[in-house]
PDB file of C-alpha atoms in Angstrom:
ATOM      1  CA  MET C   1     -23.580   3.180   7.924  1.00 41.00           C
ATOM      2  CA  HIS C   2     -23.538  -0.694   8.183  1.00 43.00           C
ATOM      3  CA  PRO C   3     -20.274  -3.331   7.322  1.00 46.00           C
ATOM      4  CA  GLY C   4     -21.825  -4.623   4.338  1.00 46.00           C
ATOM      5  CA  ALA C   5     -22.929  -1.128   2.577  1.00 45.00           C
ATOM      6  CA  ARG C   6     -21.056  -0.486  -0.289  1.00 43.00           C
ATOM      7  CA  THR C   7     -18.608   2.856  -0.141  1.00 42.00           C
ATOM      8  CA  HIS C   8     -16.826   4.941  -3.040  1.00 42.00           C
ATOM      9  CA  VAL C   9     -13.417   4.530  -1.465  1.00 46.00           C
ATOM     10  CA  GLY C  10     -11.263   4.304  -4.636  1.00 47.00           C
ATOM     11  CA  PRO C  11     -10.044   5.549  -7.793  1.00 46.00           C
ATOM     12  CA  PRO C  12     -12.369   4.420 -11.357  1.00 40.00           C
ATOM     13  CA  PRO C  13     -11.041   1.057 -12.494  1.00 42.00           C
ATOM     14  CA  ARG C  14      -7.370   1.711 -14.392  1.00 54.00           C
ATOM     15  CA  PHE C  15      -7.553   5.346 -13.614  1.00 52.00           C
ATOM     16  CA  LEU C  16      -4.832   5.729 -11.347  1.00 56.00           C
ATOM     17  CA  THR C  17      -4.738   9.827 -11.208  1.00 45.00           C
ATOM     18  CA  SER C  18      -7.573  10.148  -9.349  1.00 47.00           C
ATOM     19  CA  GLY C  19      -8.109  10.185  -5.680  1.00 54.00           C
ATOM     20  CA  PRO C  20      -7.467  10.239  -2.822  1.00 69.00           C
ATOM     21  CA  GLY C  21      -8.752   6.277  -2.532  1.00 91.00           C
ATOM     22  CA  LEU C  22      -8.507   3.373  -0.775  1.00 95.00           C
ATOM     23  CA  GLY C  23      -6.381   0.301  -2.247  1.00 96.00           C
ATOM     24  CA  PHE C  24      -6.271  -3.499  -1.091  1.00 96.00           C
ATOM     25  CA  GLY C  25      -2.465  -4.201  -0.078  1.00 96.00           C
ATOM     26  CA  GLY C  26      -2.007  -7.408  -1.074  1.00 95.00           C
ATOM     27  CA  TRP C  27       0.608  -9.243   0.934  1.00 90.00           C
ATOM     28  CA  ALA C  28      -0.694 -10.198   3.774  1.00 90.00           C
ATOM     29  CA  VAL C  29      -3.806 -12.454   2.006  1.00 93.00           C
ATOM     30  CA  GLY C  30      -0.301 -14.250   0.414  1.00 89.00           C
ATOM     31  CA  GLY C  31      -0.931 -16.137   3.765  1.00 70.00           C
ATOM     32  CA  THR C  32       3.164 -15.899   4.983  1.00 66.00           C
ATOM     33  CA  ARG C  33       5.706 -13.660   7.145  1.00 59.00           C
ATOM     34  CA  TRP C  34       2.597 -11.834   9.026  1.00 57.00           C
ATOM     35  CA  GLY C  35       2.808 -14.119  11.747  1.00 61.00           C
ATOM     36  CA  ALA C  36       0.178 -16.858  12.269  1.00 54.00           C
ATOM     37  CA  PRO C  37      -1.051 -17.415   8.904  1.00 63.00           C
ATOM     38  CA  ARG C  38      -5.210 -17.332   8.531  1.00 76.00           C
ATOM     39  CA  ALA C  39      -7.256 -19.347   7.312  1.00 87.00           C
ATOM     40  CA  GLU C  40      -8.041 -19.490   3.054  1.00 91.00           C
ATOM     41  CA  ARG C  41     -11.191 -18.937   3.889  1.00 94.00           C
ATOM     42  CA  GLU C  42     -10.625 -15.526   6.286  1.00 94.00           C
ATOM     43  CA  ARG C  43      -8.113 -14.161   3.465  1.00 94.00           C
ATOM     44  CA  VAL C  44     -10.659 -14.794   0.526  1.00 96.00           C
ATOM     45  CA  ALA C  45     -13.250 -13.314   2.692  1.00 96.00           C
ATOM     46  CA  ALA C  46     -10.906 -10.166   3.144  1.00 96.00           C
ATOM     47  CA  VAL C  47     -10.878  -9.874  -0.540  1.00 97.00           C
ATOM     48  CA  GLU C  48     -14.606 -10.183  -0.967  1.00 97.00           C
ATOM     49  CA  ARG C  49     -15.485  -7.835   1.158  1.00 97.00           C
ATOM     50  CA  ALA C  50     -13.248  -5.320  -0.117  1.00 96.00           C
ATOM     51  CA  ILE C  51     -15.269  -5.676  -3.183  1.00 95.00           C
ATOM     52  CA  GLU C  52     -17.993  -5.379  -1.935  1.00 95.00           C
ATOM     53  CA  ARG C  53     -16.813  -2.386   0.200  1.00 95.00           C
ATOM     54  CA  GLY C  54     -16.420  -0.370  -3.726  1.00 92.00           C
ATOM     55  CA  ILE C  55     -12.066  -0.928  -3.303  1.00 94.00           C
ATOM     56  CA  THR C  56     -11.758  -1.573  -6.929  1.00 92.00           C
ATOM     57  CA  PHE C  57      -7.582  -1.171  -6.738  1.00 94.00           C
ATOM     58  CA  PHE C  58      -5.442  -4.304  -5.774  1.00 96.00           C
ATOM     59  CA  ASP C  59      -1.870  -4.244  -5.650  1.00 97.00           C
ATOM     60  CA  THR C  60      -0.077  -7.643  -5.168  1.00 98.00           C
ATOM     61  CA  ALA C  61       3.521  -9.079  -5.936  1.00 97.00           C
ATOM     62  CA  PRO C  62       4.729 -12.576  -6.793  1.00 97.00           C
ATOM     63  CA  THR C  63       6.805 -12.470  -4.056  1.00 95.00           C
ATOM     64  CA  TYR C  64       4.113 -12.647  -1.958  1.00 94.00           C
ATOM     65  CA  GLY C  65       3.399 -15.857  -0.340  1.00 92.00           C
ATOM     66  CA  GLY C  66       5.976 -16.960  -2.833  1.00 94.00           C
ATOM     67  CA  GLY C  67       2.922 -16.603  -5.721  1.00 96.00           C
ATOM     68  CA  ALA C  68      -0.266 -17.002  -3.530  1.00 95.00           C
ATOM     69  CA  SER C  69      -1.313 -13.473  -3.194  1.00 96.00           C
ATOM     70  CA  GLU C  70      -1.392 -13.484  -6.962  1.00 98.00           C
ATOM     71  CA  SER C  71      -3.312 -16.133  -7.182  1.00 98.00           C
ATOM     72  CA  LEU C  72      -5.750 -15.991  -4.684  1.00 97.00           C
ATOM     73  CA  LEU C  73      -6.236 -12.597  -6.253  1.00 98.00           C
ATOM     74  CA  GLY C  74      -6.523 -14.455  -9.509  1.00 98.00           C
ATOM     75  CA  ARG C  75      -9.609 -16.341  -8.186  1.00 98.00           C
ATOM     76  CA  VAL C  76     -11.704 -13.710  -6.544  1.00 98.00           C
ATOM     77  CA  LEU C  77     -11.013 -11.035  -8.849  1.00 98.00           C
ATOM     78  CA  ARG C  78     -12.005 -13.054 -12.101  1.00 97.00           C
ATOM     79  CA  PRO C  79     -15.737 -12.477 -12.340  1.00 97.00           C
ATOM     80  CA  HIS C  80     -15.378  -8.667 -11.502  1.00 96.00           C
ATOM     81  CA  ARG C  81     -11.934  -8.577 -13.071  1.00 94.00           C
ATOM     82  CA  GLU C  82     -14.058  -5.606 -15.554  1.00 91.00           C
ATOM     83  CA  ARG C  83     -14.499  -3.127 -12.874  1.00 90.00           C
ATOM     84  CA  VAL C  84     -11.420  -3.780 -11.083  1.00 93.00           C
ATOM     85  CA  ALA C  85      -8.122  -2.789 -11.263  1.00 93.00           C
ATOM     86  CA  ILE C  86      -5.252  -5.424 -11.028  1.00 96.00           C
ATOM     87  CA  ALA C  87      -1.487  -4.525 -10.170  1.00 97.00           C
ATOM     88  CA  THR C  88       1.969  -6.196  -9.468  1.00 98.00           C
ATOM     89  CA  LYS C  89       5.957  -6.060  -9.410  1.00 98.00           C
ATOM     90  CA  ILE C  90       8.835  -7.071 -11.703  1.00 97.00           C
ATOM     91  CA  GLY C  91      11.634  -8.093  -9.276  1.00 95.00           C
ATOM     92  CA  PRO C  92      15.038  -6.410  -9.071  1.00 93.00           C
ATOM     93  CA  ARG C  93      17.232  -9.689 -10.440  1.00 93.00           C
ATOM     94  CA  ASP C  94      13.202 -11.111 -12.763  1.00 96.00           C
ATOM     95  CA  ASP C  95      13.549 -11.002 -16.131  1.00 97.00           C
ATOM     96  CA  PRO C  96      10.117  -8.843 -17.245  1.00 97.00           C
ATOM     97  CA  ARG C  97       8.672 -10.820 -19.914  1.00 98.00           C
ATOM     98  CA  GLU C  98       9.284 -13.401 -17.860  1.00 98.00           C
ATOM     99  CA  SER C  99       8.019 -12.165 -14.619  1.00 98.00           C
ATOM    100  CA  LEU C 100       4.594 -10.356 -15.810  1.00 98.00           C
ATOM    101  CA  GLU C 101       3.512 -13.640 -18.151  1.00 98.00           C
ATOM    102  CA  ALA C 102       3.979 -15.530 -14.821  1.00 98.00           C
ATOM    103  CA  SER C 103       1.897 -12.875 -12.145  1.00 98.00           C
ATOM    104  CA  LEU C 104      -1.245 -13.018 -15.708  1.00 99.00           C
ATOM    105  CA  LYS C 105      -1.094 -16.976 -15.323  1.00 98.00           C
ATOM    106  CA  ARG C 106      -1.475 -16.665 -11.139  1.00 98.00           C
ATOM    107  CA  LEU C 107      -3.980 -13.600 -11.323  1.00 98.00           C
ATOM    108  CA  ALA C 108      -5.965 -15.647 -13.906  1.00 98.00           C
ATOM    109  CA  THR C 109      -6.257 -12.647 -16.838  1.00 98.00           C
ATOM    110  CA  ASP C 110      -3.952 -11.170 -20.350  1.00 97.00           C
ATOM    111  CA  TYR C 111      -3.188  -8.003 -18.841  1.00 96.00           C
ATOM    112  CA  VAL C 112      -2.451  -6.364 -15.795  1.00 96.00           C
ATOM    113  CA  ASP C 113      -3.366  -2.480 -15.476  1.00 94.00           C
ATOM    114  CA  LEU C 114      -0.026  -1.205 -13.632  1.00 96.00           C
ATOM    115  CA  ALA C 115       3.468  -3.343 -14.008  1.00 97.00           C
ATOM    116  CA  GLN C 116       5.784  -2.020 -11.589  1.00 97.00           C
ATOM    117  CA  LEU C 117       9.294  -2.489 -10.777  1.00 97.00           C
ATOM    118  CA  HIS C 118      10.188  -3.472  -7.356  1.00 96.00           C
ATOM    119  CA  GLU C 119      13.076  -1.896  -6.540  1.00 94.00           C
ATOM    120  CA  ALA C 120      15.895  -0.452  -8.239  1.00 91.00           C
ATOM    121  CA  GLY C 121      18.753  -3.656  -8.836  1.00 88.00           C
ATOM    122  CA  GLU C 122      21.940  -3.541 -10.866  1.00 90.00           C
ATOM    123  CA  ARG C 123      19.683  -3.818 -14.568  1.00 93.00           C
ATOM    124  CA  TRP C 124      17.123  -1.469 -12.793  1.00 94.00           C
ATOM    125  CA  GLU C 125      16.747   0.302 -16.883  1.00 95.00           C
ATOM    126  CA  TRP C 126      17.301  -2.557 -18.841  1.00 96.00           C
ATOM    127  CA  GLN C 127      13.925  -3.793 -16.650  1.00 96.00           C
ATOM    128  CA  LEU C 128      12.308  -0.481 -17.663  1.00 95.00           C
ATOM    129  CA  GLU C 129      12.912  -0.849 -21.434  1.00 95.00           C
ATOM    130  CA  ARG C 130      11.240  -4.090 -21.599  1.00 96.00           C
ATOM    131  CA  LEU C 131       8.382  -2.980 -19.238  1.00 96.00           C
ATOM    132  CA  ARG C 132       7.467  -0.779 -22.386  1.00 94.00           C
ATOM    133  CA  ARG C 133       7.626  -3.318 -25.134  1.00 96.00           C
ATOM    134  CA  LEU C 134       5.416  -4.816 -22.323  1.00 97.00           C
ATOM    135  CA  GLN C 135       2.868  -1.982 -22.335  1.00 94.00           C
ATOM    136  CA  ASP C 136       3.204  -1.504 -25.994  1.00 94.00           C
ATOM    137  CA  GLU C 137       1.911  -5.311 -26.096  1.00 96.00           C
ATOM    138  CA  GLY C 138      -1.183  -4.693 -24.161  1.00 94.00           C
ATOM    139  CA  LYS C 139       0.207  -6.609 -20.883  1.00 96.00           C
ATOM    140  CA  ALA C 140       0.264  -4.043 -18.766  1.00 95.00           C
ATOM    141  CA  ARG C 141      -1.650  -1.055 -18.656  1.00 93.00           C
ATOM    142  CA  ALA C 142       0.802   1.330 -16.709  1.00 93.00           C
ATOM    143  CA  ILE C 143       4.370   1.091 -16.219  1.00 94.00           C
ATOM    144  CA  GLY C 144       4.926   2.360 -12.238  1.00 95.00           C
ATOM    145  CA  ALA C 145       8.039   2.489  -9.931  1.00 97.00           C
ATOM    146  CA  CYS C 146       8.297   1.929  -6.165  1.00 97.00           C
ATOM    147  CA  ASN C 147      11.244   2.453  -3.520  1.00 96.00           C
ATOM    148  CA  ALA C 148      13.313   4.297  -5.938  1.00 95.00           C
ATOM    149  CA  THR C 149      15.677   7.007  -4.867  1.00 95.00           C
ATOM    150  CA  HIS C 150      14.611  10.312  -5.984  1.00 94.00           C
ATOM    151  CA  LEU C 151      17.368  10.784  -8.450  1.00 95.00           C
ATOM    152  CA  GLU C 152      16.428   7.165  -9.549  1.00 96.00           C
ATOM    153  CA  LEU C 153      12.641   7.756 -10.368  1.00 96.00           C
ATOM    154  CA  ALA C 154      14.154  11.003 -12.687  1.00 96.00           C
ATOM    155  CA  ARG C 155      15.610   8.824 -14.363  1.00 95.00           C
ATOM    156  CA  ALA C 156      12.815   5.867 -14.575  1.00 95.00           C
ATOM    157  CA  LEU C 157      10.619   9.085 -16.015  1.00 95.00           C
ATOM    158  CA  GLU C 158      13.175   9.848 -18.653  1.00 94.00           C
ATOM    159  CA  ILE C 159      13.533   5.825 -19.336  1.00 92.00           C
ATOM    160  CA  ALA C 160       9.789   5.264 -20.050  1.00 93.00           C
ATOM    161  CA  PRO C 161       6.644   6.589 -19.796  1.00 92.00           C
ATOM    162  CA  LEU C 162       5.634   6.518 -15.947  1.00 94.00           C
ATOM    163  CA  ARG C 163       2.202   6.716 -14.377  1.00 93.00           C
ATOM    164  CA  SER C 164       2.425   5.851 -10.681  1.00 94.00           C
ATOM    165  CA  TYR C 165       5.249   5.409  -7.871  1.00 96.00           C
ATOM    166  CA  GLN C 166       5.112   3.490  -4.814  1.00 97.00           C
ATOM    167  CA  GLY C 167       6.330   4.151  -1.909  1.00 98.00           C
ATOM    168  CA  PRO C 168       6.376   3.943   1.966  1.00 97.00           C
ATOM    169  CA  TYR C 169       4.442   6.485   3.896  1.00 98.00           C
ATOM    170  CA  ASN C 170       2.941   6.929   7.592  1.00 96.00           C
ATOM    171  CA  LEU C 171       2.835   9.043  10.254  1.00 96.00           C
ATOM    172  CA  PHE C 172       6.420   8.126  11.391  1.00 93.00           C
ATOM    173  CA  ASP C 173       8.049   7.634   8.087  1.00 92.00           C
ATOM    174  CA  ARG C 174       7.234  10.772   5.993  1.00 94.00           C
ATOM    175  CA  ASP C 175      10.523  11.342   4.013  1.00 94.00           C
ATOM    176  CA  VAL C 176       8.982  10.747   0.308  1.00 97.00           C
ATOM    177  CA  GLU C 177       7.361  14.341   1.355  1.00 97.00           C
ATOM    178  CA  GLU C 178      10.670  16.115   1.091  1.00 96.00           C
ATOM    179  CA  ARG C 179      11.114  14.684  -3.084  1.00 97.00           C
ATOM    180  CA  HIS C 180       9.157  11.732  -4.384  1.00 97.00           C
ATOM    181  CA  LEU C 181       5.638  13.484  -3.862  1.00 98.00           C
ATOM    182  CA  PRO C 182       6.304  17.318  -5.787  1.00 97.00           C
ATOM    183  CA  ARG C 183       8.477  15.289  -8.750  1.00 97.00           C
ATOM    184  CA  CYS C 184       5.248  12.788  -8.789  1.00 95.00           C
ATOM    185  CA  ASP C 185       3.069  16.392  -8.485  1.00 95.00           C
ATOM    186  CA  ARG C 186       5.341  18.009 -11.469  1.00 96.00           C
ATOM    187  CA  HIS C 187       4.840  14.629 -13.586  1.00 94.00           C
ATOM    188  CA  GLY C 188       1.862  14.021 -13.053  1.00 91.00           C
ATOM    189  CA  ILE C 189       1.876  10.811 -11.852  1.00 92.00           C
ATOM    190  CA  ALA C 190      -0.105   9.138  -9.033  1.00 93.00           C
ATOM    191  CA  PHE C 191       1.649   7.943  -5.657  1.00 95.00           C
ATOM    192  CA  LEU C 192       0.846   5.451  -3.997  1.00 96.00           C
ATOM    193  CA  ALA C 193       1.149   5.189  -0.471  1.00 97.00           C
ATOM    194  CA  TYR C 194       2.151   1.958   1.108  1.00 96.00           C
ATOM    195  CA  ARG C 195       2.957   0.732   5.032  1.00 95.00           C
ATOM    196  CA  PRO C 196       0.805   3.285   5.846  1.00 96.00           C
ATOM    197  CA  LEU C 197       0.201   1.560   9.271  1.00 94.00           C
ATOM    198  CA  ALA C 198       4.008   1.394   9.890  1.00 90.00           C
ATOM    199  CA  SER C 199       3.714  -2.127   8.827  1.00 86.00           C
ATOM    200  CA  GLY C 200       1.177  -2.446  11.859  1.00 85.00           C
ATOM    201  CA  LEU C 201       2.949  -0.361  14.569  1.00 88.00           C
ATOM    202  CA  LEU C 202      -0.312   2.103  14.219  1.00 92.00           C
ATOM    203  CA  GLY C 203      -3.046  -1.213  14.279  1.00 89.00           C
ATOM    204  CA  GLY C 204      -3.060  -0.398  18.378  1.00 83.00           C
ATOM    205  CA  ALA C 205      -2.309  -3.925  19.303  1.00 81.00           C
ATOM    206  CA  TYR C 206       1.259  -3.898  20.704  1.00 80.00           C
ATOM    207  CA  ARG C 207       1.213  -1.915  24.314  1.00 79.00           C
ATOM    208  CA  THR C 208       4.812  -3.612  24.989  1.00 72.00           C
ATOM    209  CA  ALA C 209       7.744  -4.275  22.273  1.00 69.00           C
ATOM    210  CA  PRO C 210       6.808  -7.225  20.652  1.00 74.00           C
ATOM    211  CA  SER C 211       8.516 -10.386  19.385  1.00 73.00           C
ATOM    212  CA  PHE C 212       7.826 -12.307  16.545  1.00 72.00           C
ATOM    213  CA  PRO C 213       8.286 -15.551  14.889  1.00 72.00           C
ATOM    214  CA  GLU C 214      11.210 -15.894  12.448  1.00 73.00           C
ATOM    215  CA  ASP C 215       9.498 -15.845   9.686  1.00 73.00           C
ATOM    216  CA  ASP C 216       7.983 -12.564  10.254  1.00 74.00           C
ATOM    217  CA  HIS C 217       9.433  -9.684   8.021  1.00 74.00           C
ATOM    218  CA  ARG C 218       9.132  -7.560  10.795  1.00 78.00           C
ATOM    219  CA  ARG C 219      11.355  -9.091  13.112  1.00 74.00           C
ATOM    220  CA  ASN C 220      14.421  -6.998  11.388  1.00 76.00           C
ATOM    221  CA  ILE C 221      11.546  -3.818  11.398  1.00 72.00           C
ATOM    222  CA  TYR C 222      13.952  -1.111  14.189  1.00 68.00           C
ATOM    223  CA  TRP C 223      11.211   0.751  14.889  1.00 71.00           C
ATOM    224  CA  PHE C 224       9.200  -2.934  16.867  1.00 78.00           C
ATOM    225  CA  SER C 225      12.211  -2.442  19.628  1.00 76.00           C
ATOM    226  CA  GLY C 226      13.776  -0.968  21.977  1.00 78.00           C
ATOM    227  CA  SER C 227      13.955   2.857  22.378  1.00 81.00           C
ATOM    228  CA  GLU C 228      12.442   3.428  18.639  1.00 83.00           C
ATOM    229  CA  PHE C 229       9.545   1.743  19.870  1.00 81.00           C
ATOM    230  CA  ALA C 230       9.152   3.402  23.034  1.00 83.00           C
ATOM    231  CA  ARG C 231       9.601   7.240  21.452  1.00 85.00           C
ATOM    232  CA  ARG C 232       6.982   5.891  18.472  1.00 87.00           C
ATOM    233  CA  HIS C 233       4.583   4.351  21.718  1.00 87.00           C
ATOM    234  CA  GLY C 234       4.207   7.536  23.608  1.00 89.00           C
ATOM    235  CA  ALA C 235       3.133   9.143  20.980  1.00 91.00           C
ATOM    236  CA  ILE C 236       0.519   6.039  19.943  1.00 92.00           C
ATOM    237  CA  GLU C 237      -1.363   6.225  23.554  1.00 93.00           C
ATOM    238  CA  ARG C 238      -1.896  10.440  22.869  1.00 95.00           C
ATOM    239  CA  LEU C 239      -3.624   9.096  19.454  1.00 96.00           C
ATOM    240  CA  GLU C 240      -4.940   6.310  20.589  1.00 96.00           C
ATOM    241  CA  GLY C 241      -7.057   8.798  22.988  1.00 96.00           C
ATOM    242  CA  LEU C 242      -8.296  11.080  19.704  1.00 96.00           C
ATOM    243  CA  ALA C 243      -9.270   8.411  18.347  1.00 97.00           C
ATOM    244  CA  ARG C 244     -11.513   6.971  20.586  1.00 97.00           C
ATOM    245  CA  GLY C 245     -13.081  10.755  20.681  1.00 96.00           C
ATOM    246  CA  ARG C 246     -13.634  10.773  17.485  1.00 95.00           C
ATOM    247  CA  GLY C 247     -15.068   7.336  17.572  1.00 96.00           C
ATOM    248  CA  THR C 248     -12.800   5.379  15.267  1.00 97.00           C
ATOM    249  CA  SER C 249      -9.814   3.080  15.588  1.00 96.00           C
ATOM    250  CA  LEU C 250      -6.250   4.349  15.956  1.00 97.00           C
ATOM    251  CA  ALA C 251      -5.319   2.318  12.551  1.00 96.00           C
ATOM    252  CA  ALA C 252      -8.823   4.139  11.068  1.00 97.00           C
ATOM    253  CA  LEU C 253      -6.814   7.637  12.296  1.00 98.00           C
ATOM    254  CA  ALA C 254      -4.016   6.434  11.047  1.00 98.00           C
ATOM    255  CA  LEU C 255      -5.211   5.730   7.599  1.00 98.00           C
ATOM    256  CA  ALA C 256      -7.103   9.043   7.733  1.00 98.00           C
ATOM    257  CA  TRP C 257      -4.658  10.711   7.834  1.00 98.00           C
ATOM    258  CA  VAL C 258      -2.333   9.084   4.354  1.00 98.00           C
ATOM    259  CA  LEU C 259      -5.527   9.772   2.888  1.00 96.00           C
ATOM    260  CA  ALA C 260      -5.575  13.700   3.626  1.00 96.00           C
ATOM    261  CA  ARG C 261      -1.776  14.366   2.670  1.00 96.00           C
ATOM    262  CA  PRO C 262      -1.644  16.382  -0.609  1.00 95.00           C
ATOM    263  CA  GLY C 263      -0.111  14.469  -3.697  1.00 94.00           C
ATOM    264  CA  VAL C 264      -1.660  11.109  -2.201  1.00 95.00           C
ATOM    265  CA  THR C 265      -3.512   8.672  -5.088  1.00 94.00           C
ATOM    266  CA  ILE C 266      -3.859   5.689  -3.101  1.00 95.00           C
ATOM    267  CA  VAL C 267      -3.628   4.664  -0.012  1.00 96.00           C
ATOM    268  CA  LEU C 268      -2.766   1.114   0.139  1.00 97.00           C
ATOM    269  CA  ALA C 269      -4.421  -1.236   3.264  1.00 96.00           C
ATOM    270  CA  GLY C 270      -3.609  -4.894   4.012  1.00 93.00           C
ATOM    271  CA  ALA C 271      -6.158  -6.881   5.505  1.00 94.00           C
ATOM    272  CA  ARG C 272      -6.569 -10.539   6.325  1.00 92.00           C
ATOM    273  CA  THR C 273      -9.581 -10.670   7.594  1.00 94.00           C
ATOM    274  CA  ALA C 274     -13.137  -9.131   6.502  1.00 96.00           C
ATOM    275  CA  GLY C 275     -13.126  -7.071   9.989  1.00 96.00           C
ATOM    276  CA  GLN C 276     -10.017  -5.267   9.327  1.00 94.00           C
ATOM    277  CA  VAL C 277     -11.358  -3.946   5.643  1.00 97.00           C
ATOM    278  CA  ASP C 278     -14.117  -2.473   7.460  1.00 97.00           C
ATOM    279  CA  ASP C 279     -12.253  -0.788   9.445  1.00 96.00           C
ATOM    280  CA  ASN C 280     -10.054   0.153   6.536  1.00 96.00           C
ATOM    281  CA  VAL C 281     -13.103   1.995   5.325  1.00 96.00           C
ATOM    282  CA  THR C 282     -13.861   3.822   8.306  1.00 96.00           C
ATOM    283  CA  ALA C 283     -10.991   5.691   7.453  1.00 96.00           C
ATOM    284  CA  VAL C 284     -12.863   7.207   4.177  1.00 95.00           C
ATOM    285  CA  GLU C 285     -16.043   7.570   5.821  1.00 95.00           C
ATOM    286  CA  ARG C 286     -14.877   9.174   8.856  1.00 95.00           C
ATOM    287  CA  PRO C 287     -12.391  12.139   6.211  1.00 96.00           C
ATOM    288  CA  LEU C 288     -10.194  14.142   9.196  1.00 98.00           C
ATOM    289  CA  THR C 289     -11.085  17.858   9.772  1.00 97.00           C
ATOM    290  CA  ALA C 290      -8.282  20.297   8.729  1.00 97.00           C
ATOM    291  CA  ASP C 291      -7.288  20.597  13.465  1.00 98.00           C
ATOM    292  CA  GLU C 292      -7.775  17.391  13.682  1.00 98.00           C
ATOM    293  CA  VAL C 293      -4.868  16.405  11.230  1.00 98.00           C
ATOM    294  CA  ARG C 294      -2.986  19.394  12.687  1.00 97.00           C
ATOM    295  CA  GLU C 295      -3.313  17.800  16.408  1.00 97.00           C
ATOM    296  CA  ILE C 296      -2.020  14.574  15.089  1.00 97.00           C
ATOM    297  CA  ASP C 297       1.233  16.056  13.769  1.00 96.00           C
ATOM    298  CA  ALA C 298       1.518  18.339  16.936  1.00 95.00           C
ATOM    299  CA  ILE C 299       1.232  14.838  18.516  1.00 95.00           C
ATOM    300  CA  VAL C 300       4.389  13.176  16.640  1.00 94.00           C
ATOM    301  CA  ALA C 301       6.096  16.115  16.716  1.00 92.00           C
ATOM    302  CA  GLN C 302       6.527  16.493  19.994  1.00 88.00           C
ATOM    303  CA  ALA C 303       7.376  12.204  20.182  1.00 84.00           C
ATOM    304  CA  PHE C 304      10.017  12.580  17.720  1.00 69.00           C
ATOM    305  CA  ARG C 305      11.251  14.734  15.101  1.00 62.00           C
ATOM    306  CA  PRO C 306       9.715  12.464  11.247  1.00 48.00           C
ATOM    307  CA  LEU C 307      12.234  11.213   9.708  1.00 51.00           C
ATOM    308  CA  ARG C 308      13.344  13.149   6.879  1.00 52.00           C
ATOM    309  CA  ALA C 309      15.246  12.886   3.259  1.00 46.00           C
ATOM    310  CA  THR C 310      18.805  14.167   3.994  1.00 38.00           C
TER     311      THR C 310
END
């Protein structure tokens, strides 16, 4: 299939419980905190390519580029609004109404398909109740939560009609398997996997521990330095060999692994260029076999014990 071909890689618009599908993570197109900035035309091209390739779910937040991600997505997605789903977030210290209404202006829409609490702050229960009111008003079609402990998620499900939970999930971070994924399954809510490439570590670009600029959020992520980087890199070298053998990139292999996990509804993969979108879509076009999943799991297990909840 040529790079411009359309592939069904996402759930039907505004229907969060079908999957697994590939979604578009909008942090990187915000233009900040991801290393050297890309020109806006490249970031616009990335979103346009995602639409061309059949991606229908776009996730963003007011904090991504200080609103730049929402503004860019709003401009590009506006002609396609009826066939795409847009999700945004409410910060832990934000008033839900003020935050969501500002997001709607940047997104050039009168509703979002999913409004999520970005994380649980001091007033998170109050925020959820206010989000429910905004849902009743039609400004949010559904409500979700992100980055909650399993106990916070349990409580949130008592307060509001959650449709989704978003948490980190990748080959090196499998904590959600212990409690979050089973809870989502029991309650019939979607699980949205973010950070599927471990903030770029599973993109295959780093042969030695990188030194990020002061404003790059990855500067303080522990697995990019010292012994933590070294043991992960040992596994990455073997995974790269497996990826070459099947004719894909390491990133596509890592995304395909998350797509293959039970309980995952949408995998949110970021991209700053059209080429990165094409590579991400390969994960859908070339799903892993059961034998490949077992081989990948064995490689990671030999490097270190995957992270688990305690």
